[in-house]
Coordinates of C-alpha atoms in Angstrom, one line a residue:
Chain A
X1 CA 53.8 -100.7 -43.6
X2 CA 51.8 -100.0 -40.4
X3 CA 49.5 -97.0 -40.1
X4 CA 51.3 -94.4 -38.0
X5 CA 49.2 -91.3 -37.8
X6 CA 46.6 -91.6 -35.0
X7 CA 43.1 -91.4 -36.2
X8 CA 40.6 -88.7 -35.2
X9 CA 38.3 -90.5 -32.6
X10 CA 35.2 -89.8 -34.8
X11 CA 36.9 -91.3 -37.8
X12 CA 38.1 -94.3 -35.8
X13 CA 34.5 -94.9 -34.6
X14 CA 33.2 -94.7 -38.1
X15 CA 35.9 -97.1 -39.4
X16 CA 35.2 -99.6 -36.6
X17 CA 31.4 -99.3 -37.2
X18 CA 32.0 -99.7 -40.9
X19 CA 33.9 -102.9 -40.2
X20 CA 30.9 -104.3 -38.4
X21 CA 28.4 -103.2 -41.1
X22 CA 26.9 -100.5 -38.8
X23 CA 27.3 -97.6 -41.2
X24 CA 24.7 -96.8 -43.8
X25 CA 23.6 -94.3 -46.3
X26 CA 25.6 -91.1 -46.8
X27 CA 28.0 -91.8 -43.9
X28 CA 29.0 -95.1 -45.4
X29 CA 29.4 -93.6 -48.9
X30 CA 31.5 -90.8 -47.6
X31 CA 33.8 -93.2 -45.7
X32 CA 34.2 -95.5 -48.7
X33 CA 35.0 -92.5 -50.9
X34 CA 37.8 -91.6 -48.4
X35 CA 39.0 -95.2 -48.2
X36 CA 39.4 -95.3 -52.0
X37 CA 41.6 -92.2 -51.8
X38 CA 43.6 -92.6 -48.5
X39 CA 46.0 -95.4 -48.2
X40 CA 46.7 -94.7 -44.5
X41 CA 43.0 -95.0 -43.7
X42 CA 42.9 -98.3 -45.5
X43 CA 45.8 -99.5 -43.4
X44 CA 43.9 -98.5 -40.2
X45 CA 40.9 -100.5 -41.5
X46 CA 42.9 -103.6 -42.2
X47 CA 44.6 -103.5 -38.8
X48 CA 41.3 -103.1 -37.0
X49 CA 40.0 -106.0 -39.0
X50 CA 43.0 -108.1 -38.1
X51 CA 42.4 -107.3 -34.4
X52 CA 38.8 -108.3 -34.7
X53 CA 39.7 -111.5 -36.5
X54 CA 42.2 -112.4 -33.8
X55 CA 39.6 -111.8 -31.1
X56 CA 37.1 -114.0 -33.0
X57 CA 39.8 -116.7 -33.3
X58 CA 40.4 -116.8 -29.5
X59 CA 40.1 -120.5 -28.6
X60 CA 37.2 -121.6 -26.4
X61 CA 38.1 -122.0 -22.7
X62 CA 36.4 -124.5 -20.4
X63 CA 35.7 -124.0 -16.7
X64 CA 38.0 -125.9 -14.3
X65 CA 34.9 -127.5 -12.7
X66 CA 31.2 -127.9 -13.4
X67 CA 29.4 -124.8 -12.4
X68 CA 26.1 -126.5 -11.6
X69 CA 24.5 -125.5 -8.4
X70 CA 24.1 -127.6 -5.3
X71 CA 20.9 -127.4 -3.2
X72 CA 22.8 -125.4 -0.7
X73 CA 24.2 -123.0 -3.2
X74 CA 20.7 -122.5 -4.7
X75 CA 19.4 -121.8 -1.2
X76 CA 22.1 -119.3 -0.4
X77 CA 20.4 -116.5 -2.0
X78 CA 18.1 -116.2 0.9
X79 CA 20.7 -116.3 3.5
X80 CA 19.5 -112.9 4.6
X81 CA 16.0 -114.3 4.8
X82 CA 16.9 -117.5 6.6
X83 CA 15.9 -115.8 9.7
X84 CA 12.4 -115.9 8.2
X85 CA 12.5 -119.6 7.3
X86 CA 9.2 -121.4 7.9
X87 CA 10.8 -123.3 10.8
X88 CA 11.9 -120.2 12.6
X89 CA 8.6 -118.5 11.9
X90 CA 6.7 -121.4 13.4
X91 CA 9.0 -121.4 16.4
X92 CA 8.5 -117.7 16.8
X93 CA 4.8 -118.2 16.5
X94 CA 4.8 -120.9 19.2
X95 CA 6.9 -118.7 21.5
X96 CA 4.5 -115.8 21.0
X97 CA 1.5 -118.1 21.7
X98 CA 3.2 -119.4 24.8
X99 CA 3.9 -115.8 26.0
X100 CA 0.3 -115.0 25.3
X101 CA -0.9 -118.0 27.4
X102 CA 1.4 -116.9 30.3
X103 CA 0.1 -113.3 30.2
X104 CA -3.5 -114.4 29.8
X105 CA -3.2 -116.9 32.8
X106 CA -1.4 -114.3 34.9
X107 CA -4.1 -111.8 34.1
X108 CA -6.9 -114.3 35.0
X109 CA -5.0 -115.2 38.2
X110 CA -4.5 -111.6 39.2
X111 CA -8.2 -110.9 38.7
X112 CA -9.0 -114.0 40.7
X113 CA -7.0 -112.7 43.6
X114 CA -8.5 -109.3 43.4
X115 CA -12.1 -110.6 43.4
X116 CA -11.4 -113.2 46.1
X117 CA -9.1 -112.9 49.0
X118 CA -7.3 -109.8 48.0
X119 CA -10.5 -107.8 47.6
X120 CA -10.8 -106.6 51.3
X121 CA -7.2 -105.4 51.3
X122 CA -7.9 -103.4 48.2
X123 CA -11.1 -102.0 49.5
X124 CA -9.4 -101.0 52.8
X125 CA -6.7 -99.2 51.0
X126 CA -8.9 -97.4 48.6
X127 CA -11.2 -96.6 51.5
X128 CA -8.4 -94.8 53.3
X129 CA -9.0 -91.3 52.0
X130 CA -12.6 -91.5 52.8
X131 CA -11.9 -92.7 56.2
X132 CA -9.4 -89.9 56.8
X133 CA -12.0 -87.4 55.8
X134 CA -14.5 -89.1 58.2
X135 CA -12.1 -89.0 61.2
X136 CA -11.3 -85.4 60.7
X137 CA -7.9 -83.7 61.0
X138 CA -5.1 -85.7 62.5
X139 CA -3.5 -84.8 65.7
X140 CA -0.1 -83.2 65.6
X141 CA 2.8 -85.7 65.3
X142 CA 4.5 -84.3 68.3
X143 CA 1.5 -84.7 70.5
X144 CA 1.2 -88.5 70.4
X145 CA 3.0 -91.7 69.2
X146 CA 2.3 -93.7 66.2
X147 CA -0.2 -95.9 67.9
X148 CA -2.1 -92.9 69.3
X149 CA -1.9 -91.1 66.0
X150 CA -4.5 -93.2 64.3
X151 CA -6.1 -94.3 67.5
X152 CA -9.5 -92.9 66.6
X153 CA -9.3 -94.3 63.2
X154 CA -8.7 -97.9 64.3
X155 CA -12.0 -98.3 65.9
X156 CA -13.6 -96.6 62.9
X157 CA -11.9 -98.8 60.3
X158 CA -14.0 -102.0 60.7
X159 CA -17.2 -100.0 60.6
X160 CA -16.2 -98.1 57.6
X161 CA -15.2 -101.1 55.5
X162 CA -17.3 -103.7 57.2
X163 CA -20.1 -104.0 54.6
X164 CA -18.0 -105.4 51.7
X165 CA -15.4 -107.3 53.9
X166 CA -17.1 -108.4 57.1
X167 CA -15.9 -112.0 56.9
X168 CA -12.4 -111.1 56.0
X169 CA -12.1 -108.7 58.9
X170 CA -13.6 -111.2 61.4
X171 CA -11.4 -111.3 64.4
X172 CA -9.8 -108.0 63.7
X173 CA -9.6 -105.7 66.7
X174 CA -12.1 -107.4 69.0
X175 CA -10.5 -110.3 70.8
X176 CA -6.9 -108.9 70.8
X177 CA -5.8 -105.4 71.3
X178 CA -6.1 -102.7 68.6
X179 CA -2.5 -103.0 67.7
X180 CA -2.6 -106.7 67.1
X181 CA -5.8 -106.4 65.2
X182 CA -4.3 -103.7 63.0
X183 CA -1.3 -106.0 62.3
X184 CA -3.4 -109.0 61.4
X185 CA -5.7 -106.9 59.2
X186 CA -2.8 -105.3 57.4
X187 CA -3.3 -101.9 58.9
X188 CA -0.1 -101.9 60.9
X189 CA 2.0 -98.8 60.1
X190 CA -1.1 -96.8 59.4
X191 CA -2.3 -95.3 56.2
X192 CA 0.5 -92.8 55.8
X193 CA 3.1 -95.6 55.5
X194 CA 4.3 -97.4 52.3
X195 CA 1.5 -99.6 51.1
X196 CA 2.3 -103.3 50.2
X197 CA 3.9 -103.3 46.7
X198 CA 1.3 -105.6 45.1
X199 CA -1.4 -103.1 45.9
X200 CA -0.3 -100.8 43.1
X201 CA 1.6 -103.3 40.8
X202 CA -1.5 -105.5 40.3
X203 CA -3.6 -102.7 38.8
X204 CA -0.7 -101.8 36.5
X205 CA -0.4 -105.3 35.2
X206 CA -4.1 -105.5 34.8
X207 CA -4.1 -102.4 32.8
X208 CA -1.3 -103.6 30.6
X209 CA -2.4 -107.2 30.3
X210 CA -5.1 -106.7 27.5
X211 CA -2.6 -104.8 25.4
X212 CA 0.0 -107.4 25.9
X213 CA -2.5 -110.2 25.2
X214 CA -3.5 -108.4 22.0
X215 CA 0.1 -107.8 20.9
X216 CA 1.3 -111.3 21.6
X217 CA -1.8 -112.9 20.1
X218 CA -1.3 -110.8 16.9
X219 CA 2.4 -111.7 16.7
X220 CA 1.6 -115.4 17.1
X221 CA -1.1 -115.4 14.4
X222 CA 1.1 -113.3 12.0
X223 CA 4.1 -115.5 12.4
X224 CA 2.0 -118.6 12.0
X225 CA 0.6 -117.2 8.8
X226 CA 4.0 -116.3 7.5
X227 CA 5.3 -119.7 8.4
X228 CA 2.5 -121.3 6.3
X229 CA 3.1 -118.9 3.4
X230 CA 6.9 -119.6 3.5
X231 CA 6.3 -123.4 3.5
X232 CA 4.0 -123.2 0.6
X233 CA 6.4 -121.1 -1.4
X234 CA 9.0 -123.8 -1.0
Chain B
X1 CA 13.4 -130.6 -23.2
X2 CA 14.0 -127.2 -24.9
X3 CA 15.3 -124.1 -23.3
X4 CA 11.9 -122.4 -22.6
X5 CA 10.6 -125.6 -21.0
X6 CA 13.7 -125.8 -18.8
X7 CA 13.3 -122.2 -17.9
X8 CA 9.7 -122.8 -17.0
X9 CA 10.5 -125.7 -14.8
X10 CA 13.4 -123.8 -13.2
X11 CA 11.1 -120.9 -12.4
X12 CA 9.0 -123.4 -10.4
X13 CA 12.0 -124.2 -8.4
X14 CA 13.3 -127.2 -10.3
X15 CA 17.0 -127.0 -9.7
X16 CA 17.8 -130.0 -11.9
X17 CA 16.2 -128.2 -14.9
X18 CA 18.2 -125.1 -14.1
X19 CA 21.4 -127.1 -13.9
X20 CA 20.8 -128.4 -17.4
X21 CA 20.8 -124.8 -18.5
X22 CA 24.0 -124.2 -16.5
X23 CA 25.6 -127.1 -18.4
X24 CA 24.5 -125.5 -21.7
X25 CA 25.8 -122.1 -20.9
X26 CA 28.7 -122.6 -18.4
X27 CA 31.4 -122.5 -21.1
X28 CA 29.9 -119.3 -22.4
X29 CA 29.7 -117.6 -19.0
X30 CA 33.1 -118.9 -17.9
X31 CA 34.8 -117.7 -21.1
X32 CA 33.5 -114.2 -20.7
X33 CA 34.5 -114.1 -17.0
X34 CA 37.9 -115.6 -17.7
X35 CA 38.7 -113.0 -20.3
X36 CA 37.4 -110.3 -18.0
X37 CA 39.3 -111.4 -14.8
X38 CA 42.3 -113.2 -16.3
X39 CA 42.2 -115.9 -13.6
X40 CA 40.7 -119.3 -13.9
X41 CA 39.4 -119.8 -10.4
X42 CA 38.1 -116.3 -10.0
X43 CA 36.4 -116.6 -13.3
X44 CA 34.7 -119.9 -12.3
X45 CA 33.6 -118.3 -9.0
X46 CA 32.2 -115.3 -10.8
X47 CA 30.4 -117.4 -13.4
X48 CA 28.9 -119.7 -10.7
X49 CA 27.9 -116.7 -8.6
X50 CA 26.2 -115.3 -11.7
X51 CA 24.3 -118.6 -12.1
X52 CA 23.2 -118.5 -8.5
X53 CA 22.0 -114.9 -9.0
X54 CA 20.2 -115.9 -12.2
X55 CA 18.5 -118.8 -10.4
X56 CA 17.3 -116.5 -7.7
X57 CA 16.0 -113.9 -10.1
X58 CA 14.6 -116.1 -12.9
X59 CA 11.2 -114.4 -12.3
X60 CA 12.7 -111.2 -13.6
X61 CA 13.5 -112.7 -17.0
X62 CA 10.6 -111.8 -19.1
X63 CA 10.8 -112.1 -22.8
X64 CA 14.5 -111.5 -22.9
X65 CA 17.0 -113.9 -24.4
X66 CA 18.4 -116.0 -21.6
X67 CA 21.9 -115.9 -23.0
X68 CA 22.0 -112.1 -23.1
X69 CA 20.5 -111.9 -19.7
X70 CA 23.0 -114.3 -18.3
X71 CA 25.9 -112.5 -19.9
X72 CA 24.7 -109.3 -18.3
X73 CA 24.7 -110.9 -14.9
X74 CA 28.2 -112.3 -15.5
X75 CA 29.4 -109.0 -16.8
X76 CA 28.1 -107.2 -13.7
X77 CA 29.7 -109.8 -11.4
X78 CA 33.0 -109.4 -13.1
X79 CA 32.8 -105.6 -13.1
X80 CA 31.9 -105.7 -9.4
X81 CA 34.9 -108.0 -8.7
X82 CA 37.3 -105.7 -10.6
X83 CA 36.0 -102.7 -8.7
X84 CA 36.5 -104.6 -5.4
X85 CA 40.0 -105.5 -6.5
X86 CA 40.7 -101.9 -7.3
X87 CA 39.6 -100.9 -3.8
X88 CA 41.6 -103.7 -2.2
X89 CA 44.2 -104.9 -4.6
X90 CA 45.1 -108.5 -3.7
X91 CA 46.5 -109.5 -7.1
X92 CA 49.3 -107.7 -8.8
X93 CA 48.9 -106.4 -12.4
X94 CA 51.5 -108.9 -13.4
X95 CA 49.5 -111.8 -12.0
X96 CA 46.4 -110.5 -13.7
X97 CA 48.0 -110.2 -17.1
X98 CA 49.9 -113.5 -16.9
X99 CA 46.8 -115.5 -16.3
X100 CA 46.7 -118.9 -14.6
X101 CA 49.5 -121.3 -14.9
X102 CA 47.2 -124.1 -16.1
X103 CA 46.2 -122.2 -19.2
X104 CA 49.8 -121.9 -20.2
X105 CA 50.5 -125.6 -20.1
X106 CA 51.1 -127.5 -23.2
X107 CA 47.9 -129.5 -22.7
X108 CA 45.8 -126.4 -22.6
X109 CA 47.5 -124.9 -25.7
X110 CA 47.1 -128.1 -27.6
X111 CA 43.4 -127.4 -27.7
X112 CA 44.1 -124.4 -29.8
X113 CA 46.2 -126.1 -32.3
X114 CA 44.7 -127.2 -35.5
X115 CA 45.8 -130.8 -36.0
X116 CA 46.6 -130.0 -39.6
X117 CA 49.0 -127.2 -38.7
X118 CA 52.6 -127.7 -37.9
X119 CA 54.3 -127.1 -34.6
X120 CA 55.6 -123.7 -35.8
X121 CA 52.2 -122.4 -36.8
X122 CA 50.8 -123.7 -33.5
X123 CA 53.5 -121.8 -31.6
X124 CA 52.7 -118.6 -33.5
X125 CA 49.0 -119.0 -32.7
X126 CA 49.8 -119.6 -29.1
X127 CA 52.0 -116.5 -28.9
X128 CA 49.4 -114.4 -30.5
X129 CA 46.8 -115.7 -28.1
X130 CA 48.9 -114.9 -25.1
X131 CA 49.7 -111.4 -26.4
X132 CA 46.0 -110.8 -27.1
X133 CA 45.0 -111.9 -23.6
X134 CA 47.7 -109.7 -22.1
X135 CA 46.5 -106.8 -24.1
X136 CA 42.9 -107.4 -23.2
X137 CA 43.8 -107.4 -19.6
X138 CA 45.2 -103.9 -20.0
X139 CA 42.0 -102.4 -21.4
X140 CA 39.7 -100.5 -19.0
X141 CA 37.1 -103.0 -17.8
X142 CA 34.2 -101.3 -19.5
X143 CA 35.9 -101.4 -22.8
X144 CA 37.0 -105.0 -22.3
X145 CA 33.5 -106.1 -21.5
X146 CA 32.2 -104.4 -24.6
X147 CA 34.8 -105.7 -27.0
X148 CA 34.4 -109.2 -25.6
X149 CA 30.6 -109.1 -26.1
X150 CA 30.9 -107.8 -29.7
X151 CA 34.0 -109.6 -31.0
X152 CA 34.2 -112.8 -29.0
X153 CA 30.6 -113.4 -28.1
X154 CA 29.3 -112.2 -31.4
X155 CA 26.7 -109.7 -30.0
X156 CA 25.7 -106.9 -32.3
X157 CA 25.9 -103.3 -31.0
X158 CA 22.2 -103.2 -30.0
X159 CA 22.5 -106.4 -28.1
X160 CA 25.7 -105.4 -26.4
X161 CA 24.1 -102.0 -25.4
X162 CA 21.2 -103.9 -23.9
X163 CA 23.5 -106.4 -22.1
X164 CA 25.6 -103.6 -20.5
X165 CA 22.7 -101.2 -20.2
X166 CA 24.5 -98.4 -22.0
X167 CA 23.7 -96.3 -25.0
X168 CA 24.3 -97.6 -28.5
X169 CA 26.8 -94.7 -29.1
X170 CA 28.7 -95.8 -26.0
X171 CA 29.1 -99.3 -27.4
X172 CA 30.2 -97.9 -30.7
X173 CA 32.9 -95.8 -29.2
X174 CA 34.1 -98.4 -26.8
X175 CA 34.5 -101.0 -29.5
X176 CA 36.5 -98.6 -31.7
X177 CA 38.7 -97.5 -28.8
X178 CA 39.3 -101.1 -27.6
X179 CA 40.2 -102.2 -31.1
X180 CA 42.6 -99.3 -31.6
X181 CA 44.2 -99.9 -28.1
X182 CA 44.6 -103.7 -28.8
X183 CA 46.2 -102.9 -32.1
X184 CA 48.7 -100.6 -30.5
X185 CA 49.4 -103.1 -27.7
X186 CA 49.9 -106.0 -30.1
X187 CA 52.1 -103.8 -32.2
X188 CA 54.4 -103.1 -29.3
X189 CA 54.6 -106.9 -28.6
X190 CA 55.4 -107.5 -32.2
X191 CA 52.2 -109.6 -32.6
X192 CA 50.1 -107.5 -34.9
X193 CA 49.0 -109.9 -37.5
X194 CA 50.7 -109.3 -40.9
X195 CA 48.8 -107.0 -43.2
X196 CA 47.6 -108.5 -46.5
X197 CA 49.5 -107.5 -49.6
X198 CA 46.6 -106.1 -51.5
X199 CA 45.3 -103.4 -49.1
X200 CA 42.8 -102.0 -51.5
X201 CA 40.8 -105.2 -52.0
X202 CA 41.1 -106.1 -48.3
X203 CA 40.0 -102.8 -47.1
X204 CA 36.9 -102.7 -49.1
X205 CA 36.0 -106.3 -48.6

């Protein structure tokens, strides 16, 4: 009773489409003509129809629980973007603003030091090459000790730098001996030795500070804007 | 409130409005997922994940029928889940084809039974249903998704092609192949529905 011979895939497609009313015109007419002649083809059609009806008759199934979404589930989508929630953005903005304030203050402070008490030291150090030129070639190291090495320079130092830093250098070299004066005035060890670290780190920071201020300021403003945008979207 | 109003409200972020749509379509989405995955809990998870995804991407639904759009998301979720299982099989084929225990209970099957039909007829229907579900589980996932859309969820070929984002010819061949495979499978289980006596009139009906 069952159809036995497997159908050609094209014929099977045509038969299935015919069942669904998807064939038209000449194709439909040709298939109907064959159906009227070939009993095996009719068996195939009936079986395919039976399968279709069985599928259509499958009973409805119900979910084991309601599938409604909780607030948390609805928010889950943006788990990846939770890093960019308005709260975090606002916090980031505040931190960037704080960092900006710290850098800005430090920059102001460093400039204050430079223009005030630190100025003479800077000037003295920057004046060193000029002074060396003024004092002429140094004596050979073997000929004299460290104190004698810059002996001529020490007496020249206050004169060379005195115009901008006279008050700061008051008491240097006159009442005490040259060595003590040199120590008090930060000249101990001579110009050839390592300079105090802040002498070169301060200009570095000052160069960097405007960029840092700009960067941190921009980040703070950008994050604040994103925080406001994110809050509004909610 | 009608569907378009609910959609409009849901787009604005009204979760309650969206949940009303979920209640309207959850049986539909779950039924598809259940027939695709063969497991009740996995199907509920896939359907719910599809609703989450739909809620997130409501803005992308423009002019398309919500039901078709939702079924596409469910179908994709199920196909992804089946691909994931294939890569890391955690469930045996036997588990997959047997389906959940709860759906084999008398209580569950009683839903199928027509109150007017006798216990024998109900048992025959239940056997056929089981056999059909087992055979469905043996189909390749793409074929299974297509035949479910067309024969269970009553989509026409064009709609099914749009749902699965495949060519019309692909739907046509998948439906034909799936029906032939189901027929062969049911026959081996002795569950092929009896043929009518008058083949001629039935065939040309």
